[in-house]
Amino acid sequence: MHDHALAEQSDALRLRSLDDLNRLRKQILDKRDPDQPEIVVCHGTGCLANGSADVSAAIRSALDASGIEAKVVPGIKTTGCQGFCSHGPLVVIRPRGIFYQKVKPKDAKEIIEKTIVQGDVVKRLLYKNPTDGEKILHEQDIPFYKRQTRVVLHNIGKIDPTDISDTIASGGYQALAKALTTMTPEQVVQEIETSGLRGRGGAGFPTGRKWRSALTAIEKKGRPVYVVVNGDEGDPGAFMDRTIMEGDPHAVLEGLILGAYALGANQGYLYVRAEYPLAIKHLTIAMEQARAYGLLGDNILNSGFSFDARINRGAGAFVCGESTALFTSIEGNPGNPRPKYVRSVEEGLWGRPTVLNNVETWANIPLIVNKGGDWYAKIGVPHSTGTKVFSLVGKVNNVGLVEVPMGVPLSTIVEDIGGGVPGGAPFKAVQTGGPSGGCIPYELKDTPVDFDSLTKAGSMMGSGAMIVMDNRDCVVDVGRYFLRFLEEESCGKCMPCRLGLSRMREILDNFSEGKGSEKDIEDLLSLSKAIQDSALCALGSSAPNPVLTTLKYFKDEYLAHVTRQKCPAGVCKNLITYSIDPELCTGCTSCAKQCPVGCIEGEKKKPHAIDTGLCIRCGICMDTCKFNAVNVI
Amino acid sequence: MITFTINDQKVTAKKGWTVLETAREYGIEIPTLCHHPAVKPSGACRLCMVELKEKNWSKLVASCIYPVAEGINVYTETPRVHNVRRWILEMLLASCPASPEISALAQAHGVVSTRFKIHDPSQTCMICGLCQRICEEVVGLSAIAVVDRGVHKKVGSPFMRPTDVCVACGCCLTVCPTGAMKDIFDTVRGEPKMPLTQLAM
Ligand SMILES: Cc1cc2nc3c(=O)[nH]c(=O)nc-3n(C[C@H](O)[C@H](O)[C@H](O)COP(=O)(O)O)c2cc1C
Ligand code: SF4
Ligand code: SF4
Ligand code: SF4
Ligand code: SF4
Ligand code: SF4
Ligand code: FES
Ligand code: FES
C-alpha cells in the first residue's frame, strides 16, 4: 500500500506541530522494511527520452508475472534525473545500491529473476570503467558519482517526487518545523547570512544580504512583501533547475516557505518556464500535498504563520529570467526589463519589496536551516560556500548533472567526473556561465570553480551550464552561436542590445567567410565595450562576454581567420579544404561512393584525390574514411 | 535640494529629478532620442548615457532615468560616453538611413559614416516606442503597438491589423524623432477616411 494512502487513513492529514511531523515520519519509516529491495528507475527527462518509461513498465509486468510483488515495497519507484544521463536509462536496486545502466525493456525479466529473486547481479548491465575495463557494481564507486558531493541533489534518485511521504521520510519539512517552532524570523535570516550562501541564478549575490536589505525596505514601506522562485532557466545547455524542480519539488517549496517566514511574506510565486511541463506538474502536486498536510496555506503547523504560493508559467523567453522582466511578466505584461535604478528588494513585484531567488538557491535553504549556517559555510571555499550543481554537456564523455563543492578545479569536473573529451584529447576550452559567460582555455584547467575565480578568468558562474569544447570547435563559430541566440532572445527594447548584437554577429560572420581585418577585431572590442556600458539590462551588457574571452585566449585563431583566411578548427566552411593523404589512403573507394558531388577520383587500391574546386565541404568523406586518410585544413 | 556636480560644475536639483532634467536646467547638452517630457521615460535609446565617477570607481547610467542623489559626480563627455554615443549613432545611421533627423544628429556628434551594412535603404523607424507611449499615456489610446521582440521588433498597429481606435490627434507624428511615423501612420490606421500625414509637415 502507498504510504500516502496510509497517511490518509490516519484520522487527520493535517500536521499541527513538529511532534506530529515526527510521528508521521516514524510511521512511514516503520512501515518500510529497510532490507526489502526497491527498484528505482530514473524518470528524468534524459532517461525518459531514452525509453525509461518502457523500462519501468516492463519491470512492473515482470514483477507481476513473478508473483513476488508483495515482498517488494513499494515495488518500483520512479525518480527525477540521477545525473548520469549519458548512460541512461538507469535502474538502481536498493538497499544494495546495485547500479544498472543502459537498461532496455527486454532486460526487465532478468533483473527481476536474477537480482530480486536470487540476489545475483546481471553483469552485462553494470557500468564498465573505461580506464581499466573493470565492471563496477555500486553507484557510489562509479567515478562519476565518487567525486561528487551531493548535497542539494541528495534526494534525487532516492525519492519519488510525486509522493510527499518519501520527502517526509527523508527529512523533508524538518527545517520548516524547526524554524516555526524554535526560531524567530530574525534567526532564520541570520543563519542564511552565516552560511555565506550566494545566489545560484548567475550573479552570485549573497542571499543573506538580499534578505537583509528586503527587511530594511519593509521597515520603510511596510508589507506586503513577496517571495519569488526564478525557475525560468533559459541558458542553452542548462538543466539543473529543471532537475531540482522535477526531482525534489518539496525542497524548493520548503525553502520558499522558510524565506517567507523569515521575511514575513504571505504570498509567493514560482515562475517556471512553460517548456518545463513535468516540473510544473511535480510542483503542483507538491503544493497540493503540502497544503493537505498543513505545511502550506493557513496557519502552517499551527504556528499562526500563513503563506501560500502559486505557479506562473513563463512564456519561454530567455530575457524573462531577468528580474524586472520576470516581475513584469508575472504582472501580466510582456516581459520587458524595466529601466529602474531601484533594486527589486525595494520595488519588485507590484512595486512592493520582493525577494527573487533562483531554484537552486531556494533548495539550499532547508539544508542551512536544518544543519546550521556554520555547517554550510565549511563546505566550499571562503567566498563561495556550499556546493554547486553543473550541467555538463558538449564534447565530454559523461554528459550529465554534477554537484561538487565550490572551488574544485575545473579539471576535476571535466576530466575526473566528466571523463574528459571522447577520444582522450585534452579539451580546448570550457564555456561556463551560458551565453553571458566566457570560455576558459585548457591552460587554465586548474582554475577553482567558484564565483570569483571564474570572474577573474573572464568568465562567470552563471547558472552553471558547462559546455566542453575540443579542437574541432571553432571560437569564431562559438561566438556567432551565442550572439545569434541572444539577438533572437533580446527583448529589443534598448538600442545597444537590439542593434549591437546583430552587428557584432555580422562582423563574426565576415570572419567565418575569410573577410575582415585586424581593424575589425579592434572595432569588435570597442563595440563590445559600448554594449557592456550602455545596455539596459544584463542580457545585453553581458552578451559580449563569450566573444571577449575567446578574443582574450584564442586571438591567434581569430587572426587565422582574418589574416590567413584559415579556420584552424576546420569548422568555417569557406575557409577549409579537404585533402587525402596518399600515404594513408588504401584506395578502398568508400569515400568516392559517398561524396555527394562526386569529386573524389582514383583507381581501386590506389590513393584517391579530391577535386577541391568542386568539393562542397560537407565532410562526408572524412566521416566515411576508416583509415584517417582525409584531412581538413 | 540636492547638490552634486556635472562636469565638475556644482548643480542643485529638486528631489525626484533625473540627471537629464538637471543638466537641461543648467543648459548642459546631453543628446537624447527616446526621451519626451510628456511621457514616462523608457530608457530605450541609451544615447543619454553619462558617466558617474567616484575615486577609482565609475559606471555609465542613462541620465533620463537616473534619479539625482547627493554628492554624485556626473560627467557627460568622457571617452566611455563618447564610445557609446558613437557606436549607437553609427548603428542608427545604418538601420535608419532614410531619416534626415538621424543623419543630422549623428553629424552633430561627428559621426558621418557607418561601417555597417545597410539592409533597408528606405528605413526610418528606430523602434524607440515613443509614438506608442504618447498614444497610450497622453492620448489615452492604444492605437500603436510595438510587437515582437529582439531583431524582429516592429512598430505598427495592435496585432499588425489596421486599427480604427486612432482619433487622428497627430501626437505620434509630432513626437517621432526620426520622421518615421509619417511613413508608418497610414498603415497603422488602415484605410484612413482622410489622410493625416500632412499633419507633421
Ligand atoms: C537575461 C537574464 C536572464 C536570467 N535568467 C535567469 C534564470 O533563468 N534563472 C535564474 O534563476 N536567474 C536568472 N537571471 C538572474 C536573475 O535576474 C536574478 O539575478 C536571480 O534570479 C536572483 O536569484 P539568486 O540571487 O538566487 O541568484 C537572469 C538574468 C538575466 C540578466
Ligand atoms: S539589454 Fe537587451 S534584453 Fe535587456 S532591455 Fe536592452 S534590449 Fe532588452
Ligand atoms: S567534403 Fe564532401 S564534397 Fe568534399 S570531397 Fe568530401 S565528400 Fe566530397
Ligand atoms: S575512404 Fe579513405 S582510404 Fe578509402 S579511398 Fe577514401 S580516403 Fe582512401
Ligand atoms: S515611428 Fe518614430 S516614435 Fe515611433 S518607434 Fe519609430 S522612430 Fe520611434
Ligand atoms: S494620431 Fe492616432 S495613433 Fe497617433 S497618437 Fe493620436 S490617436 Fe494615437
Ligand atoms: S535523466 Fe536519468 S540520469 Fe539524467
Ligand atoms: S533618452 Fe535616455 S535612454 Fe533614450
CSV table of C-alpha atoms in Angstrom, one decimal, chain A residues 316-318 336 339-341 487-496 498-500 502-503 506-507 510 519-520 523 526-527 529-530 533-536, chain B residues 41-46 49 60-62 65-67 80 83-84 86-88 91-92 94-95 115-117 119 126-128 148-153:
chain,number,residue,atom,x,y,z
A,316,GLY,CA,9.8,30.8,-22.7
A,317,ALA,CA,11.7,34.0,-23.4
A,318,PHE,CA,15.3,34.0,-22.1
A,336,ASN,CA,10.5,43.6,-21.0
A,339,PRO,CA,14.6,50.8,-16.7
A,340,LYS,CA,15.0,51.2,-13.0
A,341,TYR,CA,17.8,52.2,-10.7
A,487,GLU,CA,20.0,38.5,-30.7
A,488,GLU,CA,16.9,36.3,-31.0
A,489,GLU,CA,16.3,36.4,-27.3
A,490,SER,CA,16.9,40.1,-26.7
A,491,CYS,CA,13.6,41.9,-25.9
A,492,GLY,CA,14.7,44.5,-28.4
A,493,LYS,CA,13.8,47.5,-26.2
A,494,CYS,CA,17.2,49.2,-26.0
A,495,MET,CA,19.4,50.1,-29.0
A,496,PRO,CA,22.8,48.8,-28.0
A,498,ARG,CA,19.0,45.1,-30.3
A,499,LEU,CA,21.3,46.7,-32.9
A,500,GLY,CA,24.7,45.9,-31.4
A,502,SER,CA,23.4,41.7,-34.7
A,503,ARG,CA,26.2,43.9,-35.8
A,506,GLU,CA,27.8,40.3,-38.7
A,507,ILE,CA,31.4,41.1,-38.1
A,510,ASN,CA,32.6,38.0,-42.1
A,519,LYS,CA,40.8,46.7,-37.6
A,520,ASP,CA,37.6,44.7,-37.3
A,523,ASP,CA,36.1,47.5,-33.7
A,526,SER,CA,35.2,48.8,-28.8
A,527,LEU,CA,31.6,47.9,-29.8
A,529,LYS,CA,32.7,47.9,-24.6
A,530,ALA,CA,29.9,50.2,-25.7
A,533,ASP,CA,28.5,50.1,-20.8
A,534,SER,CA,25.1,51.0,-22.1
A,535,ALA,CA,22.7,48.1,-22.4
A,536,LEU,CA,19.6,48.4,-20.3
B,41,PRO,CA,11.0,57.8,-19.5
B,42,SER,CA,11.6,54.4,-21.0
B,43,GLY,CA,15.4,54.3,-21.3
B,44,ALA,CA,15.4,52.7,-24.7
B,45,CYS,CA,17.8,54.6,-26.9
B,46,ARG,CA,20.7,54.8,-24.5
B,49,MET,CA,24.4,57.8,-21.1
B,60,LEU,CA,27.6,54.6,-17.0
B,61,VAL,CA,23.9,55.3,-16.4
B,62,ALA,CA,21.1,56.6,-18.5
B,65,ILE,CA,16.0,57.8,-15.8
B,66,TYR,CA,18.8,58.1,-13.2
B,67,PRO,CA,17.5,59.9,-10.1
B,80,ARG,CA,33.5,55.9,-22.4
B,83,ASN,CA,32.4,55.5,-27.3
B,84,VAL,CA,28.7,54.6,-26.6
B,86,ARG,CA,29.5,56.9,-31.5
B,87,TRP,CA,28.5,53.3,-31.8
B,88,ILE,CA,24.8,53.9,-31.3
B,91,MET,CA,24.4,51.7,-35.9
B,92,LEU,CA,21.4,54.1,-36.3
B,94,ALA,CA,22.9,52.0,-40.9
B,95,SER,CA,19.4,51.0,-39.7
B,115,ARG,CA,30.9,50.8,-41.0
B,116,PHE,CA,27.8,48.6,-41.1
B,117,LYS,CA,25.9,47.2,-44.0
B,119,HIS,CA,19.8,46.3,-45.1
B,126,MET,CA,14.4,53.2,-35.0
B,127,ILE,CA,11.7,51.4,-32.9
B,128,CYS,CA,12.1,53.6,-29.9
B,148,ASP,CA,7.6,41.0,-31.4
B,149,ARG,CA,11.0,41.2,-29.7
B,150,GLY,CA,14.7,41.4,-30.4
B,151,VAL,CA,15.7,41.8,-34.0
B,152,HIS,CA,12.1,41.2,-35.1
B,153,LYS,CA,10.7,44.1,-33.2
